[in-house]
Structure formats: C-alpha cells, structure tokens
Short mmCIF file of C-alpha atoms in Angstrom, two decimals:
data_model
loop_
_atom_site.label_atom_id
_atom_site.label_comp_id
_atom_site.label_asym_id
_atom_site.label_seq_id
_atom_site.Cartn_x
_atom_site.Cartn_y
_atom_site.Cartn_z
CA UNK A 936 60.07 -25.88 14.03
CA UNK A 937 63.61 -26.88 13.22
CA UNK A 938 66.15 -29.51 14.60
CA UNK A 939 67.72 -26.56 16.97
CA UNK A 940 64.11 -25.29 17.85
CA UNK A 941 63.20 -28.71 19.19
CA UNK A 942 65.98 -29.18 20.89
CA UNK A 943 65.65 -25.90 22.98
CA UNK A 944 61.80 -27.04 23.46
CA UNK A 945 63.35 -29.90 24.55
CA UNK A 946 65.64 -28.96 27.02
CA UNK A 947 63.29 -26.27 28.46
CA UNK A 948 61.08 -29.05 29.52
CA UNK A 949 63.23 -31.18 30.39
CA UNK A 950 64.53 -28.43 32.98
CA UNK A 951 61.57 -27.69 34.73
CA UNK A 952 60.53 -31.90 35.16
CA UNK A 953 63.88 -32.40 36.89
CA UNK A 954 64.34 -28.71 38.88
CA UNK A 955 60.32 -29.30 39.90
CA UNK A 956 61.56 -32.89 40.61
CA UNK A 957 59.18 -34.48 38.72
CA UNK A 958 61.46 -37.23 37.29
CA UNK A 959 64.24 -38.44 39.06
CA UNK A 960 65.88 -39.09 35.64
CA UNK A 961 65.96 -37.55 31.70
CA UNK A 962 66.23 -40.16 29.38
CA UNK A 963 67.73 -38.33 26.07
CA UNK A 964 70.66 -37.95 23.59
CA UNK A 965 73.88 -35.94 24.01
CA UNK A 966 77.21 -35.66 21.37
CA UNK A 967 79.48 -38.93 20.75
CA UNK A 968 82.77 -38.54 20.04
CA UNK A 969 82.54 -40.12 16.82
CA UNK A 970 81.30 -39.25 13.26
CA UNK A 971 78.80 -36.60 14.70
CA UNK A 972 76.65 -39.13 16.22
CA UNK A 973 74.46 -38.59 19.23
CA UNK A 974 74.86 -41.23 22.17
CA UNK A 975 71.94 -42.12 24.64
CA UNK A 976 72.16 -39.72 27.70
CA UNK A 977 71.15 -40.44 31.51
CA UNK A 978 70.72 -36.92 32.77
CA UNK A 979 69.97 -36.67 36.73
CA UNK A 980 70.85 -32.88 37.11
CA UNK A 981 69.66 -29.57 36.26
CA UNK A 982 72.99 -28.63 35.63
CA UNK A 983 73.57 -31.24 32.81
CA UNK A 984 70.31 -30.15 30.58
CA UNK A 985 72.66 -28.15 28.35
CA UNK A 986 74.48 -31.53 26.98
CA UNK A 987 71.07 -32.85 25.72
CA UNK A 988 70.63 -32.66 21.99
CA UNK A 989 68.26 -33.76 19.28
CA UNK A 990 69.28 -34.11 15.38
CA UNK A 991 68.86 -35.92 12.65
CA UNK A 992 71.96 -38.20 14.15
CA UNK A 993 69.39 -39.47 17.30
CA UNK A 994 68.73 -43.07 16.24
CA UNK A 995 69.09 -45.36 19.21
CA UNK A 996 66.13 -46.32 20.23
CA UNK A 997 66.01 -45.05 24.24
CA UNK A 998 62.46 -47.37 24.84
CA UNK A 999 64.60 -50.21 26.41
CA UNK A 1000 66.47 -48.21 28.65
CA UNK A 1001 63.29 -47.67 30.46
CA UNK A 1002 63.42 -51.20 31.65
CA UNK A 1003 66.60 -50.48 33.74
CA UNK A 1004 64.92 -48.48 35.87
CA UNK A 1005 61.31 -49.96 36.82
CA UNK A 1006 60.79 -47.86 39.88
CA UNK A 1007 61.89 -44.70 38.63
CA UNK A 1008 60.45 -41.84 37.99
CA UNK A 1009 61.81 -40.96 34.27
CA UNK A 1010 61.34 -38.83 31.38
CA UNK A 1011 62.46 -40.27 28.05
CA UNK A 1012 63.07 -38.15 24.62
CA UNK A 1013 61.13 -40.15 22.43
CA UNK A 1014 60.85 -39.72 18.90
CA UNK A 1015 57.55 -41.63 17.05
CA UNK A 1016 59.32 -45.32 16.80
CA UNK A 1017 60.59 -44.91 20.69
CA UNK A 1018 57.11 -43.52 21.88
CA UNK A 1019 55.46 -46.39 20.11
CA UNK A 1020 57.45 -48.73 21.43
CA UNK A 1021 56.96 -47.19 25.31
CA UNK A 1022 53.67 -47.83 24.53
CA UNK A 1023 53.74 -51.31 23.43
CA UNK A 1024 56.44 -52.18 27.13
CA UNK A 1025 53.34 -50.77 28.49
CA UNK A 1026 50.79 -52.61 26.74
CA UNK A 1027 52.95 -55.95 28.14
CA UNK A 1028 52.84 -54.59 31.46
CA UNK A 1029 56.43 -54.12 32.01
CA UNK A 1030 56.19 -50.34 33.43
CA UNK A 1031 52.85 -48.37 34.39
CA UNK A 1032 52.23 -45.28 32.29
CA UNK A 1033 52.39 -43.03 35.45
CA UNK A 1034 56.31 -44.09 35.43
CA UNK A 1035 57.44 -42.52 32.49
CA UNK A 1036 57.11 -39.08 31.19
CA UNK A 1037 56.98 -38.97 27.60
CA UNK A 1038 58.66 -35.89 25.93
CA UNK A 1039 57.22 -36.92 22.17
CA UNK A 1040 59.49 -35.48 19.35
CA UNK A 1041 58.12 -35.12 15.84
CA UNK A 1042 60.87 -36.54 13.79
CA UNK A 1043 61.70 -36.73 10.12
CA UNK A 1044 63.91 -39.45 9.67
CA UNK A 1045 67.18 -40.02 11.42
CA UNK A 1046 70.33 -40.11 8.84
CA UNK A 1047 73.73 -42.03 8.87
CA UNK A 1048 77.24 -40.55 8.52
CA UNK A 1049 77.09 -39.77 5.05
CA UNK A 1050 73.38 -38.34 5.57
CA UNK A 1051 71.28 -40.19 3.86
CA UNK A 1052 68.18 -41.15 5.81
CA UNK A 1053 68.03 -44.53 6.89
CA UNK A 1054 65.58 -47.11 5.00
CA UNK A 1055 63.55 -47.97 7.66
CA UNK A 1056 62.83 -44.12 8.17
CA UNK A 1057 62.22 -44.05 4.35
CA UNK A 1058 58.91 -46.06 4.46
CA UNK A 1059 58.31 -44.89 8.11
CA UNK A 1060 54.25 -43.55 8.31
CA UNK A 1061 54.13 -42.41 11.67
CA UNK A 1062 56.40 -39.20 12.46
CA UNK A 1063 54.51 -38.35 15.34
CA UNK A 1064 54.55 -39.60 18.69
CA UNK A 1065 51.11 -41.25 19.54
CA UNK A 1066 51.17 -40.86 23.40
CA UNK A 1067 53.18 -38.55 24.73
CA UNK A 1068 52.94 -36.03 27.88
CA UNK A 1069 54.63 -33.00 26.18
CA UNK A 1070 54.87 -32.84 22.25
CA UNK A 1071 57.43 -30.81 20.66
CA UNK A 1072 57.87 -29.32 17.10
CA UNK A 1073 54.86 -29.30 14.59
CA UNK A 1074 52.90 -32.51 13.95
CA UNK A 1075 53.39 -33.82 10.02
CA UNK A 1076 51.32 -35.24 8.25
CA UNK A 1077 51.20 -39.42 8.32
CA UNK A 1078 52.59 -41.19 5.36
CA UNK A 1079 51.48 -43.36 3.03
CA UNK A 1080 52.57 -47.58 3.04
CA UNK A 1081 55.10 -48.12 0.80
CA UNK A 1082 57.99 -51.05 0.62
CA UNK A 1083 61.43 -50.72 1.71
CA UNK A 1084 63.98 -50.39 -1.16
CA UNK A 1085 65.30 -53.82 0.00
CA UNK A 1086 61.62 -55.51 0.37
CA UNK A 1087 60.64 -53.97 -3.21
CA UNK A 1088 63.95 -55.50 -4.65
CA UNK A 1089 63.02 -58.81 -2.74
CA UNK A 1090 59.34 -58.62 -4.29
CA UNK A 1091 60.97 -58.93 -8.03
CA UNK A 1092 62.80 -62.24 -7.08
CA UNK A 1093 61.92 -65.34 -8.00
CA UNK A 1094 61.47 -68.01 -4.97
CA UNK A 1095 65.20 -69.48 -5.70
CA UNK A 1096 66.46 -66.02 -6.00
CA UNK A 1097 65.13 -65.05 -2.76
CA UNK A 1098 66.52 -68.13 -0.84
CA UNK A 1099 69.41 -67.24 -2.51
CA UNK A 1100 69.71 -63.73 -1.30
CA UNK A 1101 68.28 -65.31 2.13
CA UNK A 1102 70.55 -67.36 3.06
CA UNK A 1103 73.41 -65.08 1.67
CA UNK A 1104 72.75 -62.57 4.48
CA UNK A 1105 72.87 -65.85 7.11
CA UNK A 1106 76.28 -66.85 6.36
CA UNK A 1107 77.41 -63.65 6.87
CA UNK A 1108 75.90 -63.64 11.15
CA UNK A 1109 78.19 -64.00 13.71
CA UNK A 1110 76.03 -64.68 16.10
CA UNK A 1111 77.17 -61.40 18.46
CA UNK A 1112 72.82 -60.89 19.15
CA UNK A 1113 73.95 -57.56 19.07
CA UNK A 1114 70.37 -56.98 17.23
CA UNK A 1115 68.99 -59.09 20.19
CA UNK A 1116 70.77 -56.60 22.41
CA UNK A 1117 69.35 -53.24 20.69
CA UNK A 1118 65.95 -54.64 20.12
CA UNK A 1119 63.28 -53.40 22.44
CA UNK A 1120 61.31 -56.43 22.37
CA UNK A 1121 63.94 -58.84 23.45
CA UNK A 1122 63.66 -57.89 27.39
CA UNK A 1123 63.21 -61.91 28.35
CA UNK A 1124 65.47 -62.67 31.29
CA UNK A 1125 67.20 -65.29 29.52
CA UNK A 1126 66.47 -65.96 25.64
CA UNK A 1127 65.48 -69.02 23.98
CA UNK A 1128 68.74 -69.36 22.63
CA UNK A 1129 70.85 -69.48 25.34
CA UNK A 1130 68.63 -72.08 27.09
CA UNK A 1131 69.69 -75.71 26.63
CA UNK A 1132 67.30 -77.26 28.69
CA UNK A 1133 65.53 -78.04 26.04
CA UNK A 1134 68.31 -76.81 23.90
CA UNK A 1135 66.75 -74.74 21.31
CA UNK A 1136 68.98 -74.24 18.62
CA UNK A 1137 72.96 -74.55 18.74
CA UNK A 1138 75.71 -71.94 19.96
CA UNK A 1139 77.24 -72.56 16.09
CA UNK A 1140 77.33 -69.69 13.34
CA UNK A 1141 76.38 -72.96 10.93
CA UNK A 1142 73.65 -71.75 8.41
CA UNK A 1143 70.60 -73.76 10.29
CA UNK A 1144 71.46 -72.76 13.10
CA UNK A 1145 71.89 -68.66 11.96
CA UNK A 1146 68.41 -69.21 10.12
CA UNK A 1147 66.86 -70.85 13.11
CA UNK A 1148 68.09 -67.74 15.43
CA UNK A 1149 67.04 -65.38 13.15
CA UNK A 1150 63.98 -66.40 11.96
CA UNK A 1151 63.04 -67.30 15.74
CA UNK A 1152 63.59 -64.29 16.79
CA UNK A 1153 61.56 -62.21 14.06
CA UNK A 1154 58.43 -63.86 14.83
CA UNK A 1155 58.94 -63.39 18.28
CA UNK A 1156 58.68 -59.90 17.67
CA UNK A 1157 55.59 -60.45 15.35
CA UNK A 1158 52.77 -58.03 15.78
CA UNK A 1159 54.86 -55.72 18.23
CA UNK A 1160 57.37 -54.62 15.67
CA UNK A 1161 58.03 -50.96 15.43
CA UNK A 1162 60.11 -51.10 12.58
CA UNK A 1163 62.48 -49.15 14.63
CA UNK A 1164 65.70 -50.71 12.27
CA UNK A 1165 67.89 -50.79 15.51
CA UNK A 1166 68.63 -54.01 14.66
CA UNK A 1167 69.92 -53.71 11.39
CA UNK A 1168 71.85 -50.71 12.28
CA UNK A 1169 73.78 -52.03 15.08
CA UNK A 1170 75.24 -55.63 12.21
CA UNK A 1171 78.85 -55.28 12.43
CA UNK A 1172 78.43 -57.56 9.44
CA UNK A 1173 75.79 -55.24 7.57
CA UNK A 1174 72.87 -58.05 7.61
CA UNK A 1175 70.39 -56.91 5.60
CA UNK A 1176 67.28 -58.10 8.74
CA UNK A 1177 65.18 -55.62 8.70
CA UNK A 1178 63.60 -56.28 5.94
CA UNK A 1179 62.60 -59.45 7.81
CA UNK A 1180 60.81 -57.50 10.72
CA UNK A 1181 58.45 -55.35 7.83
CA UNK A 1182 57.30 -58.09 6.80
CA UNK A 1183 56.12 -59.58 9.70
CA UNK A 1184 54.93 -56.54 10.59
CA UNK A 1185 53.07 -56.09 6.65
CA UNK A 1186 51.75 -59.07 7.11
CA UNK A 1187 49.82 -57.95 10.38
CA UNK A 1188 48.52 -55.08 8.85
CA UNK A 1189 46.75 -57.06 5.86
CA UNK A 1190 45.69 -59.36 8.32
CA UNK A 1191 44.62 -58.02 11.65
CA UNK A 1192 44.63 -54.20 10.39
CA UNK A 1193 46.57 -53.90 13.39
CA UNK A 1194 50.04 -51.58 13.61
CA UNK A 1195 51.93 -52.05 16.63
CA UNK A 1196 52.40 -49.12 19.32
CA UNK A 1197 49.59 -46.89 18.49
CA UNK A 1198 46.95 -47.32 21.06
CA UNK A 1199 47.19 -47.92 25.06
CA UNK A 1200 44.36 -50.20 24.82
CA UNK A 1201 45.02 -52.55 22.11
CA UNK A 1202 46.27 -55.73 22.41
CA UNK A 1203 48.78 -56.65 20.04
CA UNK A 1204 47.78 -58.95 17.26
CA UNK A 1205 48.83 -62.05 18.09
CA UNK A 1206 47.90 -61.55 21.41
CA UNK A 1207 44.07 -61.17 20.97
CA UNK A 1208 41.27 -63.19 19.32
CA UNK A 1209 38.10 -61.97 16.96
CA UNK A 1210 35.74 -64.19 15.31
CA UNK A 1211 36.35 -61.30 12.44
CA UNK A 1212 40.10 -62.15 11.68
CA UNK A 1213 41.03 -63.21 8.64
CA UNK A 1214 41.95 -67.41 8.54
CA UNK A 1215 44.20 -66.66 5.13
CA UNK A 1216 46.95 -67.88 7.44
CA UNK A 1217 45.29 -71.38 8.40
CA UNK A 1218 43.26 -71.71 5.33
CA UNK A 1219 45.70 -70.73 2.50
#
C-alpha cells in the first residue's frame, strides 16, 4: 500500500468516526504552505476530511496534542513513534485508552526538504504501530538495532574528543526549549527550569547552565524515550541532541531489556523494580 493508498484508508476512516460521531475530533496532518511540508490538523467536520494527508513530509509528532483535550473524544493519525508514545501518556495515566482512537499508520521514515530520511528514522526498528484501533497500509517487517550516524561517529572519539564535540553543540543553545516544547514527555505544568524556588539551574545561555538544561532534561525522559527526533528537528540552531536521547534510551535496552511505548501494561524502566535487573549501573 502506497503513501496515496494510506491516505485514502485514512480518510475513509476517519469519515465514518466523525459522521457516526464517534470522535468529536480527528487529530491528523494537512498541507503547509511551506517547502511541501505537512502541518498538524484539528479536523471537527465531515466536510474537512478531504484536507487530511499522509506522506513522507508527516513528522510532527501529534501524541502531545492529545493532552489539550483530556475530555475529548479524539482520533489521532499516528504513525509507530506517535502510537508509542500515546501509549506511554497512557501508561502515566494522563488520558484513559477509551479517549483516544488510534488510527495506526505503518510508516517508512519521514524525510526533510531535500528528501533524505531523517536519522532518527534511519535506525528506527519499529514501523508499525503497536496499539492501535484501525491499522492502515501493510505491516513491515521490524528492524534490526543499529547506531545513529551521529552516535557511530561519537563511538570512534576519544573521551576529550567527545567533550569536545559535547560541549560544541552547548554553546551553540539558545535556550528557546523549543525541544522542551515539541517533546511529548515534557507535559509538567511548570518545568524544573523555570522554577526558582529552589532555583534549579539559571535563565543564562552560559555553557553550565546549557549542559545542566540539557542533560536534565534527557534523563528526565529516560526510559520513556521514543526516539521520536522532534526535538532535534525543531533546533533553530541545528543541535545535534538526539543523539543524547538514544542513548539513554540504548542504555535501557542493555539494561532493563525494556523499549519504551510497546506494551499497555509495562511500566517504564525506571519506574519499576526486579530483583533480576542488572546493578552494572551501581556496581560499575
């Protein structure tokens, strides 16, 4: 089934939930006005299905949007990264699974403007979405662990060179959290960064305090990680982060055997306790 196949699949379904009234709301993409991207989509008519889309240009991740509208009765377009990370919001009890309607989307790999695919969707090993209500196009095969083109580059380096390149991507943040902003894990009502009672870590784009931010946040997101790459998609300054957030999430995986957003009933890692895990962590 191709890109316009799905779509069509897509938008059939997505008809009958909202003509039925089913959903109040379809959660999707439609066109942007620039470089042939696709833009998220809030669809609340019948008439409107037609403006839906689904490409290779459908890379925001829609699984935050979902906590906008606790209440509602929604359908989201979720390809494998957004249906994984439904499941984790779920999993943290932020929205019941009878809420949301999952329309799961097998998906290839999303692409930028030139079209090549995007490095997180290079090493991606899960193409189709694990929960779902209705699944559309024809389920591939899942793919094998490999590293990032960044984190293989990284694994050459020496320990200076890897500061080095380190704190080379710091200097560069300006602190706009706009990967704060398009990550779905950072839903806290008010982040540990803009607290100052205890103050945290300074307002300053100074290197510690960049490094402090960053790193903070990453293992905040330890264990629950999709490796989605919103984050380093949205840099205005091109940070090279994601890299940051595999491995994290790597390091789970060796550990706990655990990948995040696969299973309703599964804790994440860090979250749960078995007189089996590994101590390499406390012991090393």
């Amino acid at each position: 089934m191709n890109w316009e196949q799905q779509q069509q699949k897509m938008r059939d379904i997505a008809s009958e939930l909202l003509t039925n009234g089913k959903v109040d709301m379809i959660i999707g993409y439609e066109q942007a006005s620039v470089n042939g991207k696709a833009a998220p989509a809030f669809i609340t008519s019948p008439e409107e299905i037609q403006t839906l889309v689904w490409n290779d240009k459908c890379e925001n991740m829609l699984a935050k949007y979902a906590l906008r509208y606790k209440g509602k009765q929604i359908a989201i377009v979720a390809k494998a990264c957004d249906a994984r990370a439904i499941v984790g919001l779920m999993v943290e009890h932020q929205f019941p699974r009878e809420q949301i309607v999952i329309i799961g989307m097998v998906c290839p790999g999303m692409t930028d403007e030139r079209g090549r695919i995007y490095e997180s969707c290079q090493v991606c090993r899960h193409h189709n979405p694990p929960v779902y209500d209705h699944f559309v196009g024809d389920a591939m095969e899942e793919g094998e662990y490999k590293l990032s083109p960044t984190m293989a580059k990284i694994d050459a380096m020496t320990p200076d060179e890897r500061w080095a390149y380190f704190t080379s991507q710091m200097k560069k943040c300006i602190r706009c959290y706009s990967c704060r902003q398009a990550c779905y894990l950072c839903y806290c009502n008010k982040c540990f960064v803009d607290r100052n009672q205890p103050r945290w870590v300074a307002r300053t784009t100074d290197l510690s305090d960049n490094i402090y931010y960053h790193l903070g946040r990453i293992m905040h997101t330890a264990g629950r990680c999709v490796q989605c790459g919103a984050c380093e998609r949205v840099c205005p300054m091109d940070l090279k982060i994601w890299y940051l957030a595999q491995k994290v999430s790597d390091d789970c995986k060796e550990l706990y055997d655990y990948d995040a957003g696969l299973m309703l009933d599964e804790k994440p890692a860090l979250a749960d306790y078995r007189l089996e895990d590994s101590q390499k962590a406390f012991v090393d």
